[in-house]
Amino acid sequence: MPSVKAPDFCLPDLDDNRICLKDLRGKVILLSFWVTWCPSCQADLPQKEIFARSLDSSRFSFFTVNVTGREADPQQVKPFIQERGYRFPVLLDEGRSTYDAYGLTSVPSSVLIDREGNLAGRFGEETSFIEVVNTIGHLLDP
């Protein structure tokens, strides 16, 4: 199967710093897309918080991406994160541009990108997080 390049993006985080995919080349990257009103997302985010705290950031980057174009009120994203004490990095999609570029149709959804910037996996809400972690492990193996 030929490698498919992951669509590039430059998105702001909650502090208005811009994070660009091209600057992360050389690392395995997990992007987890979510919205505040989604019960499955709310159940998923605590697992992601624990996971994010255990990462080797020299080899792996993890970002959640709030799909602002699917939020009732995008201004509630930062208070939502702060109230729950999450420390994982949150990027703010520009409407649905990144979500759509990756061909996603539901939340939560995750995308895995290999060290060369190729799509290595796309996971919908029906995928267990253990399956995602196992795939990451294979990509990180030397």
JSON list of N, CA, C and O in Angstrom, two decimals, residues 2-25:
[
{"chain": "A", "resi": 2, "resn": "PRO", "atom": "N", "xyz": [0.68, 2.17, -0.90]},
{"chain": "A", "resi": 2, "resn": "PRO", "atom": "CA", "xyz": [1.53, 3.36, -0.94]},
{"chain": "A", "resi": 2, "resn": "PRO", "atom": "C", "xyz": [1.27, 4.26, 0.28]},
{"chain": "A", "resi": 2, "resn": "PRO", "atom": "O", "xyz": [0.17, 4.29, 0.81]},
{"chain": "A", "resi": 3, "resn": "SER", "atom": "N", "xyz": [2.32, 4.95, 0.69]},
{"chain": "A", "resi": 3, "resn": "SER", "atom": "CA", "xyz": [2.19, 5.87, 1.81]},
{"chain": "A", "resi": 3, "resn": "SER", "atom": "C", "xyz": [1.39, 7.09, 1.38]},
{"chain": "A", "resi": 3, "resn": "SER", "atom": "O", "xyz": [1.55, 7.59, 0.27]},
{"chain": "A", "resi": 4, "resn": "VAL", "atom": "N", "xyz": [0.55, 7.56, 2.28]},
{"chain": "A", "resi": 4, "resn": "VAL", "atom": "CA", "xyz": [-0.24, 8.76, 2.04]},
{"chain": "A", "resi": 4, "resn": "VAL", "atom": "C", "xyz": [0.22, 9.82, 3.01]},
{"chain": "A", "resi": 4, "resn": "VAL", "atom": "O", "xyz": [0.22, 9.60, 4.23]},
{"chain": "A", "resi": 5, "resn": "LYS", "atom": "N", "xyz": [0.67, 10.95, 2.48]},
{"chain": "A", "resi": 5, "resn": "LYS", "atom": "CA", "xyz": [1.11, 12.06, 3.35]},
{"chain": "A", "resi": 5, "resn": "LYS", "atom": "C", "xyz": [-0.07, 12.58, 4.17]},
{"chain": "A", "resi": 5, "resn": "LYS", "atom": "O", "xyz": [-1.17, 12.74, 3.65]},
{"chain": "A", "resi": 6, "resn": "ALA", "atom": "N", "xyz": [0.20, 12.84, 5.43]},
{"chain": "A", "resi": 6, "resn": "ALA", "atom": "CA", "xyz": [-0.82, 13.44, 6.29]},
{"chain": "A", "resi": 6, "resn": "ALA", "atom": "C", "xyz": [-1.03, 14.89, 5.85]},
{"chain": "A", "resi": 6, "resn": "ALA", "atom": "O", "xyz": [-0.06, 15.59, 5.58]},
{"chain": "A", "resi": 7, "resn": "PRO", "atom": "N", "xyz": [-2.29, 15.33, 5.77]},
{"chain": "A", "resi": 7, "resn": "PRO", "atom": "CA", "xyz": [-2.53, 16.73, 5.41]},
{"chain": "A", "resi": 7, "resn": "PRO", "atom": "C", "xyz": [-1.85, 17.67, 6.42]},
{"chain": "A", "resi": 7, "resn": "PRO", "atom": "O", "xyz": [-1.94, 17.46, 7.62]},
{"chain": "A", "resi": 8, "resn": "ASP", "atom": "N", "xyz": [-1.15, 18.66, 5.89]},
{"chain": "A", "resi": 8, "resn": "ASP", "atom": "CA", "xyz": [-0.44, 19.61, 6.75]},
{"chain": "A", "resi": 8, "resn": "ASP", "atom": "C", "xyz": [-1.45, 20.54, 7.43]},
{"chain": "A", "resi": 8, "resn": "ASP", "atom": "O", "xyz": [-2.55, 20.76, 6.93]},
{"chain": "A", "resi": 9, "resn": "PHE", "atom": "N", "xyz": [-1.07, 21.04, 8.58]},
{"chain": "A", "resi": 9, "resn": "PHE", "atom": "CA", "xyz": [-1.89, 22.03, 9.28]},
{"chain": "A", "resi": 9, "resn": "PHE", "atom": "C", "xyz": [-0.99, 22.91, 10.13]},
{"chain": "A", "resi": 9, "resn": "PHE", "atom": "O", "xyz": [0.12, 22.52, 10.49]},
{"chain": "A", "resi": 10, "resn": "CYS", "atom": "N", "xyz": [-1.47, 24.09, 10.42]},
{"chain": "A", "resi": 10, "resn": "CYS", "atom": "CA", "xyz": [-0.90, 24.99, 11.43]},
{"chain": "A", "resi": 10, "resn": "CYS", "atom": "C", "xyz": [-2.09, 25.51, 12.22]},
{"chain": "A", "resi": 10, "resn": "CYS", "atom": "O", "xyz": [-2.92, 26.26, 11.66]},
{"chain": "A", "resi": 11, "resn": "LEU", "atom": "N", "xyz": [-2.21, 25.08, 13.46]},
{"chain": "A", "resi": 11, "resn": "LEU", "atom": "CA", "xyz": [-3.37, 25.45, 14.27]},
{"chain": "A", "resi": 11, "resn": "LEU", "atom": "C", "xyz": [-2.93, 26.12, 15.56]},
{"chain": "A", "resi": 11, "resn": "LEU", "atom": "O", "xyz": [-1.88, 25.79, 16.12]},
{"chain": "A", "resi": 12, "resn": "PRO", "atom": "N", "xyz": [-3.75, 27.05, 16.07]},
{"chain": "A", "resi": 12, "resn": "PRO", "atom": "CA", "xyz": [-3.43, 27.68, 17.35]},
{"chain": "A", "resi": 12, "resn": "PRO", "atom": "C", "xyz": [-3.76, 26.75, 18.52]},
{"chain": "A", "resi": 12, "resn": "PRO", "atom": "O", "xyz": [-4.70, 25.95, 18.43]},
{"chain": "A", "resi": 13, "resn": "ASP", "atom": "N", "xyz": [-2.97, 26.87, 19.59]},
{"chain": "A", "resi": 13, "resn": "ASP", "atom": "CA", "xyz": [-3.33, 26.18, 20.82]},
{"chain": "A", "resi": 13, "resn": "ASP", "atom": "C", "xyz": [-4.15, 27.15, 21.69]},
{"chain": "A", "resi": 13, "resn": "ASP", "atom": "O", "xyz": [-4.49, 28.25, 21.25]},
{"chain": "A", "resi": 14, "resn": "LEU", "atom": "N", "xyz": [-4.44, 26.76, 22.92]},
{"chain": "A", "resi": 14, "resn": "LEU", "atom": "CA", "xyz": [-5.28, 27.59, 23.78]},
{"chain": "A", "resi": 14, "resn": "LEU", "atom": "C", "xyz": [-4.61, 28.90, 24.18]},
{"chain": "A", "resi": 14, "resn": "LEU", "atom": "O", "xyz": [-5.28, 29.83, 24.61]},
{"chain": "A", "resi": 15, "resn": "ASP", "atom": "N", "xyz": [-3.28, 28.97, 24.02]},
{"chain": "A", "resi": 15, "resn": "ASP", "atom": "CA", "xyz": [-2.55, 30.21, 24.33]},
{"chain": "A", "resi": 15, "resn": "ASP", "atom": "C", "xyz": [-2.17, 30.97, 23.07]},
{"chain": "A", "resi": 15, "resn": "ASP", "atom": "O", "xyz": [-1.33, 31.86, 23.10]},
{"chain": "A", "resi": 16, "resn": "ASP", "atom": "N", "xyz": [-2.75, 30.58, 21.95]},
{"chain": "A", "resi": 16, "resn": "ASP", "atom": "CA", "xyz": [-2.55, 31.22, 20.65]},
{"chain": "A", "resi": 16, "resn": "ASP", "atom": "C", "xyz": [-1.15, 31.02, 20.05]},
{"chain": "A", "resi": 16, "resn": "ASP", "atom": "O", "xyz": [-0.72, 31.80, 19.22]},
{"chain": "A", "resi": 17, "resn": "ASN", "atom": "N", "xyz": [-0.45, 29.96, 20.50]},
{"chain": "A", "resi": 17, "resn": "ASN", "atom": "CA", "xyz": [0.79, 29.56, 19.83]},
{"chain": "A", "resi": 17, "resn": "ASN", "atom": "C", "xyz": [0.38, 28.68, 18.65]},
{"chain": "A", "resi": 17, "resn": "ASN", "atom": "O", "xyz": [-0.53, 27.88, 18.77]},
{"chain": "A", "resi": 18, "resn": "ARG", "atom": "N", "xyz": [1.06, 28.81, 17.53]},
{"chain": "A", "resi": 18, "resn": "ARG", "atom": "CA", "xyz": [0.72, 27.99, 16.36]},
{"chain": "A", "resi": 18, "resn": "ARG", "atom": "C", "xyz": [1.59, 26.74, 16.32]},
{"chain": "A", "resi": 18, "resn": "ARG", "atom": "O", "xyz": [2.81, 26.82, 16.44]},
{"chain": "A", "resi": 19, "resn": "ILE", "atom": "N", "xyz": [0.95, 25.60, 16.16]},
{"chain": "A", "resi": 19, "resn": "ILE", "atom": "CA", "xyz": [1.63, 24.31, 16.05]},
{"chain": "A", "resi": 19, "resn": "ILE", "atom": "C", "xyz": [1.43, 23.83, 14.62]},
{"chain": "A", "resi": 19, "resn": "ILE", "atom": "O", "xyz": [0.30, 23.75, 14.14]},
{"chain": "A", "resi": 20, "resn": "CYS", "atom": "N", "xyz": [2.55, 23.52, 13.95]},
{"chain": "A", "resi": 20, "resn": "CYS", "atom": "CA", "xyz": [2.48, 23.08, 12.55]},
{"chain": "A", "resi": 20, "resn": "CYS", "atom": "C", "xyz": [3.00, 21.66, 12.43]},
{"chain": "A", "resi": 20, "resn": "CYS", "atom": "O", "xyz": [4.03, 21.31, 13.02]},
{"chain": "A", "resi": 21, "resn": "LEU", "atom": "N", "xyz": [2.30, 20.86, 11.65]},
{"chain": "A", "resi": 21, "resn": "LEU", "atom": "CA", "xyz": [2.68, 19.46, 11.46]},
{"chain": "A", "resi": 21, "resn": "LEU", "atom": "C", "xyz": [4.11, 19.34, 10.95]},
{"chain": "A", "resi": 21, "resn": "LEU", "atom": "O", "xyz": [4.88, 18.51, 11.42]},
{"chain": "A", "resi": 22, "resn": "LYS", "atom": "N", "xyz": [4.49, 20.18, 10.01]},
{"chain": "A", "resi": 22, "resn": "LYS", "atom": "CA", "xyz": [5.83, 20.07, 9.41]},
{"chain": "A", "resi": 22, "resn": "LYS", "atom": "C", "xyz": [6.94, 20.24, 10.45]},
{"chain": "A", "resi": 22, "resn": "LYS", "atom": "O", "xyz": [8.04, 19.72, 10.27]},
{"chain": "A", "resi": 23, "resn": "ASP", "atom": "N", "xyz": [6.66, 20.95, 11.54]},
{"chain": "A", "resi": 23, "resn": "ASP", "atom": "CA", "xyz": [7.67, 21.15, 12.59]},
{"chain": "A", "resi": 23, "resn": "ASP", "atom": "C", "xyz": [7.83, 19.93, 13.50]},
{"chain": "A", "resi": 23, "resn": "ASP", "atom": "O", "xyz": [8.73, 19.90, 14.34]},
{"chain": "A", "resi": 24, "resn": "LEU", "atom": "N", "xyz": [6.95, 18.94, 13.34]},
{"chain": "A", "resi": 24, "resn": "LEU", "atom": "CA", "xyz": [6.97, 17.76, 14.20]},
{"chain": "A", "resi": 24, "resn": "LEU", "atom": "C", "xyz": [7.57, 16.54, 13.51]},
{"chain": "A", "resi": 24, "resn": "LEU", "atom": "O", "xyz": [7.60, 15.45, 14.08]},
{"chain": "A", "resi": 25, "resn": "ARG", "atom": "N", "xyz": [8.05, 16.72, 12.28]},
{"chain": "A", "resi": 25, "resn": "ARG", "atom": "CA", "xyz": [8.62, 15.60, 11.51]},
{"chain": "A", "resi": 25, "resn": "ARG", "atom": "C", "xyz": [9.69, 14.91, 12.34]},
{"chain": "A", "resi": 25, "resn": "ARG", "atom": "O", "xyz": [10.44, 15.54, 13.07]}
]
